[in-house]
Coordinates of N, CA and C in Angstrom, one line a residue:
X1 N 0.8 -1.2 0.0 CA 0.0 0.0 0.0 C 0.9 1.2 0.0
X2 N 0.5 2.2 -0.8 CA 1.3 3.5 -0.9 C 1.2 4.3 0.4
X3 N 2.1 5.2 0.6 CA 2.1 6.1 1.8 C 0.8 6.9 1.8
X4 N 0.3 7.3 0.6 CA -0.9 8.1 0.5 C -2.1 7.3 1.0
X5 N -2.1 5.9 0.6 CA -3.2 5.1 1.0 C -3.2 4.9 2.5
X6 N -2.0 4.7 3.1 CA -1.9 4.5 4.5 C -2.3 5.8 5.3
X7 N -2.0 6.9 4.7 CA -2.3 8.2 5.3 C -3.9 8.3 5.3
X8 N -4.5 7.9 4.2 CA -6.0 8.0 4.1 C -6.6 7.1 5.2
X9 N -6.1 5.9 5.3 CA -6.6 5.0 6.3 C -6.5 5.5 7.7
X10 N -5.4 6.1 8.0 CA -5.1 6.6 9.4 C -6.1 7.8 9.7
X11 N -6.4 8.6 8.6 CA -7.3 9.7 8.8 C -8.7 9.1 9.1
X12 N -9.1 8.0 8.3 CA -10.4 7.4 8.5 C -10.6 6.9 9.9
X13 N -9.6 6.2 10.5 CA -9.6 5.7 11.8 C -9.8 6.9 12.8
X14 N -9.0 7.9 12.6 CA -9.0 9.1 13.5 C -10.4 9.7 13.4
X15 N -11.0 9.7 12.2 CA -12.3 10.3 12.1 C -13.4 9.5 12.9
X16 N -13.2 8.1 12.8 CA -14.2 7.3 13.6 C -14.0 7.5 15.1
X17 N -12.8 7.7 15.6 CA -12.6 7.9 17.0 C -13.2 9.2 17.4
X18 N -13.0 10.2 16.5 CA -13.6 11.5 16.8 C -15.1 11.5 16.8
X19 N -15.7 10.5 16.0 CA -17.2 10.4 15.9 C -17.8 9.7 17.1
X20 N -17.0 9.0 18.0 CA -17.5 8.3 19.1 C -18.1 9.4 20.1
X21 N -19.4 9.2 20.5 CA -20.0 10.2 21.4 C -19.2 10.3 22.7
X22 N -19.0 11.6 23.1 CA -18.2 11.8 24.3 C -18.8 11.2 25.6
X23 N -20.2 11.1 25.5 CA -20.9 10.6 26.7 C -20.7 9.2 27.0
X24 N -20.2 8.4 26.0 CA -20.0 6.9 26.3 C -19.0 6.7 27.4
X25 N -17.9 7.4 27.4 CA -17.0 7.2 28.5 C -17.5 7.8 29.8
X26 N -18.3 8.9 29.7 CA -18.9 9.5 30.9 C -19.8 8.5 31.6
X27 N -20.6 7.8 30.8 CA -21.6 6.8 31.4 C -20.8 5.7 32.1
X28 N -19.8 5.2 31.5 CA -19.0 4.1 32.2 C -18.4 4.6 33.5
X29 N -17.8 5.8 33.4 CA -17.2 6.4 34.6 C -18.2 6.6 35.7
X30 N -19.4 7.0 35.4 CA -20.5 7.3 36.4 C -20.9 6.0 37.0
X31 N -21.1 5.0 36.2 CA -21.5 3.6 36.7 C -20.4 3.1 37.6
X32 N -19.2 3.3 37.2 CA -18.1 2.8 38.1 C -18.0 3.5 39.4
X33 N -18.3 4.8 39.4 CA -18.3 5.5 40.6 C -19.4 5.1 41.5
X34 N -20.6 4.8 40.9 CA -21.7 4.3 41.7 C -21.4 3.0 42.3
X35 N -20.8 2.1 41.6 CA -20.4 0.8 42.1 C -19.4 0.8 43.2
X36 N -18.4 1.7 43.0 CA -17.2 1.7 43.9 C -17.4 2.6 45.1
X37 N -18.0 3.7 44.9 CA -18.2 4.7 46.0 C -19.6 4.7 46.6
X38 N -20.6 4.2 45.9 CA -21.9 4.1 46.4 C -22.7 5.3 46.0
X39 N -24.0 5.3 46.2 CA -24.9 6.3 45.7 C -24.7 7.7 46.4
X40 N -24.2 7.7 47.6 CA -24.0 8.9 48.3 C -22.9 9.8 47.7
X41 N -22.1 9.2 46.9 CA -21.0 9.9 46.2 C -21.5 10.6 45.0
X42 N -22.7 10.4 44.6 CA -23.3 11.0 43.4 C -24.2 12.2 43.8
X43 N -24.1 13.2 43.0 CA -25.1 14.3 43.1 C -26.5 13.9 42.6
X44 N -27.5 14.6 43.0 CA -28.9 14.2 42.5 C -29.0 14.1 41.0
X45 N -28.4 15.0 40.3 CA -28.5 14.9 38.8 C -27.8 13.7 38.3
X46 N -26.7 13.3 38.9 CA -25.9 12.2 38.4 C -26.7 10.9 38.7
X47 N -27.4 10.8 39.8 CA -28.2 9.6 40.1 C -29.3 9.5 39.1
X48 N -29.9 10.7 38.7 CA -30.9 10.7 37.7 C -30.4 10.4 36.3
X49 N -29.2 10.7 36.0 CA -28.6 10.3 34.8 C -28.6 8.8 34.7
X50 N -28.2 8.1 35.7 CA -28.2 6.6 35.7 C -29.6 6.0 35.4
X51 N -30.6 6.7 35.9 CA -32.0 6.2 35.6 C -32.3 6.4 34.1
X52 N -31.9 7.6 33.6 CA -32.2 7.9 32.2 C -31.4 7.1 31.2
X53 N -30.2 6.6 31.6 CA -29.4 5.9 30.6 C -30.1 4.8 29.8
X54 N -30.9 4.0 30.5 CA -31.6 2.9 29.8 C -32.6 3.4 28.8
X55 N -33.3 4.4 29.1 CA -34.4 4.9 28.2 C -33.8 5.8 27.1
X56 N -32.7 6.4 27.3 CA -32.1 7.3 26.3 C -30.7 6.9 26.0
X57 N -30.5 5.9 25.2 CA -29.1 5.3 25.0 C -28.3 6.1 24.0
X58 N -28.9 7.0 23.2 CA -28.1 7.6 22.1 C -28.0 9.1 22.3
X59 N -28.0 9.6 23.6 CA -27.9 11.0 23.8 C -27.3 11.3 25.1
X60 N -26.6 12.4 25.2 CA -26.0 12.9 26.5 C -27.2 13.4 27.3
X61 N -27.4 12.7 28.5 CA -28.6 13.0 29.3 C -28.2 13.9 30.5
X62 N -27.0 14.3 30.6 CA -26.6 15.2 31.7 C -27.4 16.5 31.7
X63 N -27.5 17.2 30.5 CA -28.3 18.5 30.5 C -29.8 18.2 30.9
X64 N -30.3 17.1 30.4 CA -31.7 16.8 30.7 C -31.9 16.6 32.2
X65 N -31.0 15.8 32.8 CA -31.0 15.5 34.3 C -30.9 16.8 35.1
X66 N -30.0 17.7 34.7 CA -29.9 19.0 35.4 C -31.1 19.8 35.2
X67 N -31.8 19.8 34.0 CA -33.0 20.5 33.8 C -34.1 20.0 34.7
X68 N -34.2 18.7 34.9 CA -35.2 18.1 35.7 C -35.0 18.5 37.2
X69 N -33.8 18.5 37.7 CA -33.5 18.9 39.1 C -33.8 20.3 39.3
X70 N -33.5 21.2 38.3 CA -33.8 22.6 38.5 C -35.3 22.8 38.5
X71 N -36.0 22.1 37.7 CA -37.5 22.3 37.6 C -38.2 21.8 38.8
X72 N -37.8 20.6 39.3 CA -38.6 20.0 40.4 C -37.9 20.1 41.8
X73 N -36.6 20.3 41.8 CA -35.9 20.6 43.1 C -35.0 19.6 43.6
X74 N -35.2 18.3 43.4 CA -34.4 17.3 43.9 C -34.7 16.0 43.2
X75 N -33.8 15.0 43.5 CA -34.0 13.6 42.9 C -35.4 13.1 43.3
X76 N -35.7 13.2 44.6 CA -36.9 12.6 45.1 C -38.1 13.3 44.4
X77 N -38.1 14.6 44.2 CA -39.2 15.4 43.7 C -39.4 15.1 42.2
X78 N -38.3 14.8 41.5 CA -38.4 14.4 40.1 C -39.1 13.0 40.0
X79 N -38.6 12.1 40.8 CA -39.2 10.7 40.8 C -40.6 10.7 41.1
X80 N -41.1 11.6 42.0 CA -42.5 11.6 42.5 C -43.3 12.6 41.7
X81 N -42.7 13.3 40.7 CA -43.5 14.3 40.0 C -44.6 13.6 39.1
X82 N -45.8 14.2 39.0 CA -46.9 13.6 38.2 C -46.4 13.5 36.7
X83 N -46.9 12.5 36.1 CA -46.5 12.3 34.7 C -46.9 13.5 33.8
X84 N -48.0 14.1 34.1 CA -48.4 15.3 33.3 C -47.4 16.4 33.3
X85 N -46.7 16.6 34.5 CA -45.7 17.6 34.6 C -44.4 17.2 34.0
X86 N -44.1 15.9 34.1 CA -42.9 15.4 33.5 C -42.9 15.5 32.0
X87 N -44.1 15.4 31.4 CA -44.3 15.5 30.0 C -44.1 16.9 29.5
X88 N -44.1 17.9 30.4 CA -43.9 19.2 30.0 C -42.4 19.5 29.7
X89 N -41.5 18.6 30.1 CA -40.1 18.8 30.0 C -39.6 18.4 28.6
X90 N -39.1 19.3 27.8 CA -38.6 19.0 26.5 C -37.5 17.9 26.5
X91 N -37.6 16.9 25.6 CA -36.6 15.9 25.6 C -36.9 14.7 26.4
X92 N -37.9 14.8 27.3 CA -38.3 13.6 28.1 C -39.5 12.9 27.6
X93 N -39.2 11.7 26.9 CA -40.2 11.0 26.3 C -40.9 10.0 27.2
X94 N -41.8 9.2 26.6 CA -42.6 8.2 27.4 C -41.7 7.1 28.0
X95 N -40.7 6.7 27.3 CA -39.8 5.7 27.8 C -39.0 6.1 29.0
X96 N -38.6 7.4 29.0 CA -37.8 7.9 30.2 C -38.8 8.1 31.3
X97 N -40.0 8.6 31.1 CA -41.0 8.8 32.2 C -41.3 7.5 32.8
X98 N -41.4 6.4 32.0 CA -41.7 5.1 32.5 C -40.6 4.6 33.4
X99 N -39.3 4.9 33.0 CA -38.2 4.5 33.9 C -38.2 5.2 35.2
X100 N -38.6 6.5 35.2 CA -38.7 7.3 36.4 C -39.8 6.7 37.3
X101 N -40.9 6.4 36.7 CA -42.0 5.8 37.5 C -41.7 4.4 38.1
X102 N -40.9 3.7 37.4 CA -40.5 2.4 37.9 C -39.7 2.5 39.1
X103 N -38.8 3.5 39.2 CA -38.0 3.8 40.4 C -38.9 4.2 41.5
X104 N -39.9 5.0 41.2 CA -40.9 5.4 42.3 C -41.6 4.2 42.8
X105 N -42.1 3.4 41.9 CA -42.8 2.2 42.4 C -42.0 1.3 43.2
X106 N -40.7 1.1 42.8 CA -39.8 0.2 43.5 C -39.5 0.8 44.9
X107 N -39.3 2.1 45.0 CA -39.1 2.7 46.3 C -40.3 2.5 47.3
X108 N -41.5 2.7 46.7 CA -42.7 2.6 47.5 C -42.9 1.2 48.0
X109 N -42.6 0.2 47.1 CA -42.8 -1.2 47.5 C -41.8 -1.6 48.6
X110 N -40.6 -1.1 48.4 CA -39.5 -1.4 49.4 C -39.9 -1.0 50.8
X111 N -40.3 0.3 50.9 CA -40.6 0.8 52.3 C -41.9 0.2 52.8
X112 N -42.9 -0.1 51.9 CA -44.1 -0.7 52.3 C -43.9 -2.1 52.8
X113 N -43.0 -2.8 52.2 CA -42.6 -4.2 52.6 C -42.0 -4.1 54.0
X114 N -41.2 -3.1 54.3 CA -40.6 -3.0 55.6 C -41.6 -2.7 56.7
X115 N -42.7 -2.0 56.3 CA -43.7 -1.7 57.3 C -44.6 -3.0 57.5
X116 N -44.9 -3.7 56.4 CA -45.7 -4.9 56.6 C -45.0 -6.0 57.4
X117 N -43.7 -6.0 57.3 CA -43.0 -7.1 58.0 C -42.9 -7.0 59.5
X118 N -43.3 -5.8 60.0 CA -43.0 -5.6 61.4 C -44.3 -5.0 62.1
X119 N -44.2 -5.0 63.4 CA -45.3 -4.4 64.2 C -45.1 -2.9 64.0
X120 N -46.2 -2.2 63.5 CA -46.1 -0.8 63.1 C -45.5 0.1 64.2
X121 N -46.0 0.0 65.4 CA -45.6 0.9 66.4 C -44.2 0.7 66.9
X122 N -43.6 -0.4 66.6 CA -42.2 -0.7 67.0 C -41.2 -0.3 65.8
X123 N -41.8 0.1 64.7 CA -40.9 0.4 63.5 C -41.4 1.8 63.0
X124 N -41.6 2.7 63.9 CA -42.2 4.0 63.5 C -41.4 4.7 62.5
X125 N -40.1 4.6 62.5 CA -39.3 5.3 61.5 C -39.6 4.7 60.1
X126 N -39.9 3.4 60.0 CA -40.2 2.8 58.7 C -41.6 3.3 58.2
X127 N -42.5 3.5 59.2 CA -43.8 4.1 58.8 C -43.7 5.5 58.3
X128 N -42.9 6.3 58.9 CA -42.7 7.7 58.4 C -42.0 7.7 57.1
X129 N -41.0 6.8 56.9 CA -40.3 6.7 55.6 C -41.3 6.3 54.5
X130 N -42.2 5.4 54.8 CA -43.2 4.9 53.8 C -44.1 6.1 53.5
X131 N -44.6 6.7 54.5 CA -45.6 7.8 54.2 C -45.0 8.9 53.4
X132 N -43.7 9.3 53.7 CA -43.1 10.3 53.0 C -42.8 9.9 51.5
X133 N -42.4 8.6 51.3 CA -42.1 8.1 50.0 C -43.4 8.1 49.2
X134 N -44.5 7.7 49.8 CA -45.8 7.6 49.1 C -46.5 8.9 48.8
X135 N -46.3 9.9 49.7 CA -47.1 11.1 49.6 C -46.4 12.5 49.6
X136 N -45.2 12.6 50.1 CA -44.7 13.9 50.4 C -44.6 14.8 49.2
X137 N -44.4 14.3 48.0 CA -44.2 15.1 46.9 C -45.3 15.1 45.9
X138 N -46.5 14.6 46.3 CA -47.7 14.6 45.5 C -48.1 16.1 45.3
X139 N -48.7 16.4 44.1 CA -49.2 17.7 43.9 C -50.6 18.0 44.3
X140 N -51.3 17.0 44.8 CA -52.6 17.1 45.4 C -52.7 16.5 46.7
X141 N -53.6 17.0 47.6 CA -53.7 16.3 48.9 C -54.3 14.9 48.7
X142 N -53.8 14.0 49.5 CA -54.3 12.7 49.6 C -54.5 12.3 51.1
X143 N -55.6 11.6 51.3 CA -55.9 11.2 52.7 C -55.8 9.6 52.7
X144 N -54.8 9.1 53.5 CA -54.5 7.7 53.5 C -54.7 7.2 54.9
X145 N -55.1 5.9 55.0 CA -55.3 5.3 56.3 C -54.5 4.0 56.4
X146 N -53.8 3.8 57.5 CA -53.2 2.5 57.8 C -54.1 1.8 58.8
X147 N -54.6 0.7 58.4 CA -55.4 -0.1 59.3 C -54.6 -1.2 60.0
X148 N -54.8 -1.3 61.3 CA -54.0 -2.2 62.1 C -54.8 -3.2 62.8
X149 N -54.2 -4.4 63.1 CA -54.9 -5.4 63.9 C -54.6 -5.2 65.4
X150 N -55.0 -6.1 66.2 CA -54.8 -6.0 67.7 C -53.3 -6.1 68.1
X151 N -52.5 -6.6 67.2 CA -51.1 -6.7 67.4 C -50.3 -5.5 66.8
X152 N -51.1 -4.5 66.3 CA -50.5 -3.4 65.7 C -49.7 -3.7 64.4
X153 N -50.1 -4.7 63.8 CA -49.6 -5.1 62.5 C -50.5 -4.6 61.4
X154 N -49.9 -4.2 60.2 CA -50.7 -3.6 59.2 C -51.6 -4.6 58.5
X155 N -52.9 -4.3 58.4 CA -53.8 -5.1 57.7 C -53.9 -4.6 56.3
X156 N -54.1 -3.3 56.2 CA -54.3 -2.6 54.8 C -53.8 -1.2 54.9
X157 N -53.5 -0.7 53.7 CA -53.0 0.7 53.6 C -53.8 1.2 52.4
X158 N -54.7 2.2 52.6 CA -55.6 2.6 51.5 C -55.6 4.1 51.4
X159 N -55.6 4.6 50.2 CA -55.9 6.0 49.9 C -57.4 6.2 49.9
X160 N -58.0 6.9 50.9 CA -59.4 7.1 51.0 C -59.9 8.2 50.1
X161 N -59.2 9.3 50.0 CA -59.6 10.5 49.2 C -58.4 11.1 48.6
X162 N -58.7 11.7 47.4 CA -57.7 12.6 46.7 C -58.4 13.9 46.5
X163 N -57.8 15.0 46.9 CA -58.5 16.3 46.8 C -57.8 17.3 45.9
X164 N -57.7 18.5 46.3 CA -57.1 19.6 45.5 C -55.7 19.9 46.1
X165 N -55.2 21.0 45.7 CA -53.8 21.3 46.2 C -53.8 21.7 47.7
X166 N -55.0 22.0 48.3 CA -55.0 22.4 49.7 C -56.2 21.9 50.5
X167 N -57.0 20.9 49.9 CA -58.1 20.4 50.6 C -58.5 19.0 50.2
X168 N -58.8 18.1 51.1 CA -59.3 16.8 50.9 C -60.5 16.5 51.7
X169 N -61.7 16.2 51.1 CA -62.9 15.9 51.9 C -62.7 14.6 52.6
X170 N -63.0 14.6 53.9 CA -62.9 13.4 54.7 C -64.2 13.2 55.5
X171 N -64.7 12.0 55.5 CA -66.0 11.7 56.1 C -65.7 10.7 57.3
X172 N -65.8 11.1 58.5 CA -65.4 10.3 59.6 C -66.2 8.9 59.6
X173 N -67.5 8.9 59.3 CA -68.2 7.7 59.4 C -67.8 6.7 58.3
X174 N -67.3 7.2 57.2 CA -66.8 6.3 56.1 C -65.5 5.7 56.5
X175 N -64.7 6.5 57.2 CA -63.4 6.0 57.7 C -63.6 4.8 58.7
X176 N -64.5 5.1 59.6 CA -64.8 4.0 60.7 C -65.5 2.8 60.0
X177 N -66.3 3.0 59.1 CA -67.0 1.9 58.4 C -66.0 1.0 57.8
X178 N -65.0 1.6 57.1 CA -64.0 0.8 56.4 C -63.1 0.0 57.4
X179 N -62.8 0.7 58.6 CA -62.1 0.0 59.6 C -62.8 -1.2 60.1
X180 N -64.2 -1.1 60.3 CA -65.0 -2.2 60.8 C -65.0 -3.4 59.7
X181 N -65.1 -3.0 58.4 CA -65.1 -4.0 57.4 C -63.8 -4.8 57.4
X182 N -62.7 -4.2 57.7 CA -61.4 -4.9 57.7 C -61.1 -5.5 59.1
X183 N -62.0 -5.4 60.1 CA -61.8 -5.9 61.4 C -60.5 -5.2 62.1
X184 N -60.3 -4.0 61.7 CA -59.2 -3.2 62.3 C -59.5 -2.7 63.7
X185 N -58.6 -2.8 64.6 CA -58.8 -2.3 66.0 C -58.1 -0.9 66.2
X186 N -57.3 -0.5 65.2 CA -56.6 0.8 65.3 C -56.3 1.3 63.9
X187 N -56.2 2.6 63.8 CA -55.9 3.2 62.5 C -54.9 4.3 62.7
X188 N -54.1 4.6 61.7 CA -53.2 5.8 61.6 C -53.6 6.6 60.4
X189 N -54.0 7.8 60.6 CA -54.4 8.7 59.6 C -53.1 9.4 59.0
X190 N -53.1 9.6 57.7 CA -52.0 10.2 57.0 C -52.5 11.1 55.9
X191 N -52.0 12.3 55.8 CA -52.2 13.1 54.6 C -51.1 14.0 54.4
X192 N -51.0 14.5 53.2 CA -49.9 15.4 52.7 C -50.3 16.8 52.6
X193 N -49.3 17.7 52.7 CA -49.5 19.1 52.4 C -48.7 19.4 51.1
X194 N -49.2 19.6 50.0 CA -48.5 19.9 48.8 C -47.6 21.2 48.9
X195 N -48.0 22.1 49.8 CA -47.3 23.3 50.0 C -45.9 23.0 50.5
X196 N -45.7 21.8 51.1 CA -44.4 21.4 51.6 C -44.3 21.6 53.1
X197 N -45.1 22.5 53.7 CA -45.1 22.7 55.2 C -46.1 21.7 55.8
X198 N -45.6 20.8 56.7 CA -46.4 19.8 57.3 C -47.2 20.3 58.6
X199 N -47.1 21.6 58.9 CA -47.8 22.1 60.1 C -49.3 21.9 60.0
X200 N -49.9 21.2 61.0 CA -51.3 20.9 61.0 C -52.2 22.2 61.0
X201 N -53.2 22.2 60.3 CA -54.2 23.3 60.3 C -55.2 23.0 61.4
X202 N -56.0 24.1 61.7 CA -57.2 23.9 62.6 C -58.1 22.8 62.0
X203 N -58.3 22.9 60.7 CA -59.2 21.9 60.1 C -58.7 20.5 60.2
X204 N -57.4 20.3 60.1 CA -56.8 19.0 60.3 C -57.0 18.4 61.7
X205 N -56.9 19.3 62.7 CA -57.1 18.9 64.1 C -58.6 18.5 64.4
X206 N -59.5 19.4 63.9 CA -60.9 19.1 64.1 C -61.4 17.9 63.4
X207 N -60.9 17.6 62.2 CA -61.2 16.4 61.4 C -60.8 15.2 62.2
X208 N -59.5 15.2 62.7 CA -59.0 14.1 63.5 C -59.9 13.8 64.7
X209 N -60.2 14.9 65.4 CA -61.0 14.7 66.6 C -62.4 14.2 66.3
X210 N -63.0 14.5 65.2 CA -64.3 14.0 64.7 C -64.2 12.5 64.5
X211 N -63.1 12.1 63.8 CA -62.9 10.6 63.6 C -62.8 9.9 64.9
X212 N -62.0 10.4 65.8 CA -61.8 9.8 67.1 C -63.1 9.6 67.9
X213 N -64.0 10.6 67.8 CA -65.3 10.6 68.5 C -66.2 9.5 67.9
X214 N -66.1 9.3 66.6 CA -66.9 8.2 66.0 C -66.3 6.8 66.3
X215 N -65.0 6.8 66.3 CA -64.3 5.5 66.4 C -64.3 4.9 67.8
X216 N -64.1 5.8 68.8 CA -63.9 5.3 70.1 C -65.0 4.4 70.6
X217 N -66.3 4.7 70.5 CA -67.4 3.9 71.0 C -67.4 2.5 70.4
X218 N -66.8 2.4 69.2 CA -66.8 1.1 68.4 C -65.5 0.3 68.7
X219 N -64.7 0.8 69.6 CA -63.4 0.0 70.0 C -62.3 0.2 69.0
X220 N -62.3 1.3 68.2 CA -61.2 1.5 67.3 C -60.4 2.7 67.7
X221 N -59.1 2.5 67.9 CA -58.2 3.6 68.4 C -57.6 4.3 67.2
X222 N -57.5 5.6 67.3 CA -56.7 6.4 66.4 C -55.4 6.7 67.0
X223 N -54.3 6.0 66.5 CA -53.0 6.1 67.1 C -52.4 7.4 66.9
X224 N -52.6 7.9 65.6 CA -51.9 9.2 65.3 C -52.5 9.7 64.0
X225 N -52.2 11.0 63.7 CA -52.5 11.6 62.4 C -51.2 12.2 62.0
X226 N -50.6 11.7 60.9 CA -49.3 12.2 60.4 C -49.5 13.0 59.2
X227 N -48.9 14.2 59.2 CA -48.9 15.1 58.0 C -47.5 15.1 57.4
X228 N -47.4 14.9 56.1 CA -46.1 14.9 55.5 C -46.0 15.9 54.4
X229 N -44.8 16.4 54.2 CA -44.6 17.4 53.1 C -43.1 17.4 52.8
X230 N -42.8 18.1 51.8 CA -41.4 18.2 51.3 C -40.4 18.6 52.5
X231 N -41.0 19.4 53.4 CA -40.1 20.0 54.4 C -40.1 19.1 55.7
X232 N -40.7 17.9 55.7 CA -40.7 17.1 56.8 C -42.0 16.5 57.2
X233 N -42.2 16.2 58.4 CA -43.5 15.6 58.8 C -43.9 16.2 60.2
X234 N -45.2 16.0 60.5 CA -45.7 16.4 61.8 C -46.6 15.3 62.3
X235 N -46.6 15.1 63.6 CA -47.4 14.1 64.3 C -48.3 14.8 65.2
X236 N -49.6 14.7 65.0 CA -50.6 15.4 65.9 C -50.4 14.8 67.3
X237 N -50.2 13.5 67.5 CA -50.0 13.0 68.8 C -48.7 13.5 69.4
X238 N -47.6 13.6 68.6 CA -46.3 14.1 69.1 C -46.5 15.6 69.5
X239 N -47.3 16.3 68.8 CA -47.5 17.7 69.2 C -48.6 17.9 70.3
X240 N -49.1 16.8 70.7 CA -50.1 16.8 71.8 C -51.4 17.6 71.4
X241 N -51.7 17.4 70.1 CA -52.9 18.0 69.6 C -54.1 17.1 69.6
X242 N -53.9 15.8 69.9 CA -55.0 14.8 70.0 C -54.7 14.0 71.2

């Protein structure tokens, strides 16, 4: 082969190397850091990149991950964001949204499994983790009830009502009726404040007291009412409001 031919071949190889997307090496380095240093070594946007890799194999997803964190605030808030809001983000298709929602479902099942496996009142931190995972970042108020048996183990966990951004209608007799149907002897009330501030309102306190008044004569205890939000949680019992 002539020198000219060899030179052309070398240029072609160099051209192929230049054409290799820069993000390929980045992806492998990020995966290696996750394996070797653990998730705490990664920023929120980097952990989100790992989630997006599978759904978007042919594009640098770092800008998209950073955009999502900027829009929603944190990894947890991106994962919990409603699909309708995720679809507003340019470059985030159905496949990527599905991957995000799979992570949310996995997290919820993991903490729910931890709650189901133990006596609720002896694993209070697991209960709080579960409630926050399930509801803290929702964009509408939800009213959830944990139904317990006489050993304080979880019988069922149900969302009773979904309301607006600042109100959920709750009917004490319906709450107690469902507890009787499940043969529950105690319940824990849970709802979220989409505003982020978990401070109980006067309406929250009054509603809890109304449920307690209906439940007590029927032998059903209200152990607590937990309010969750992005900024933390509040326990009406801990605050001595019930």
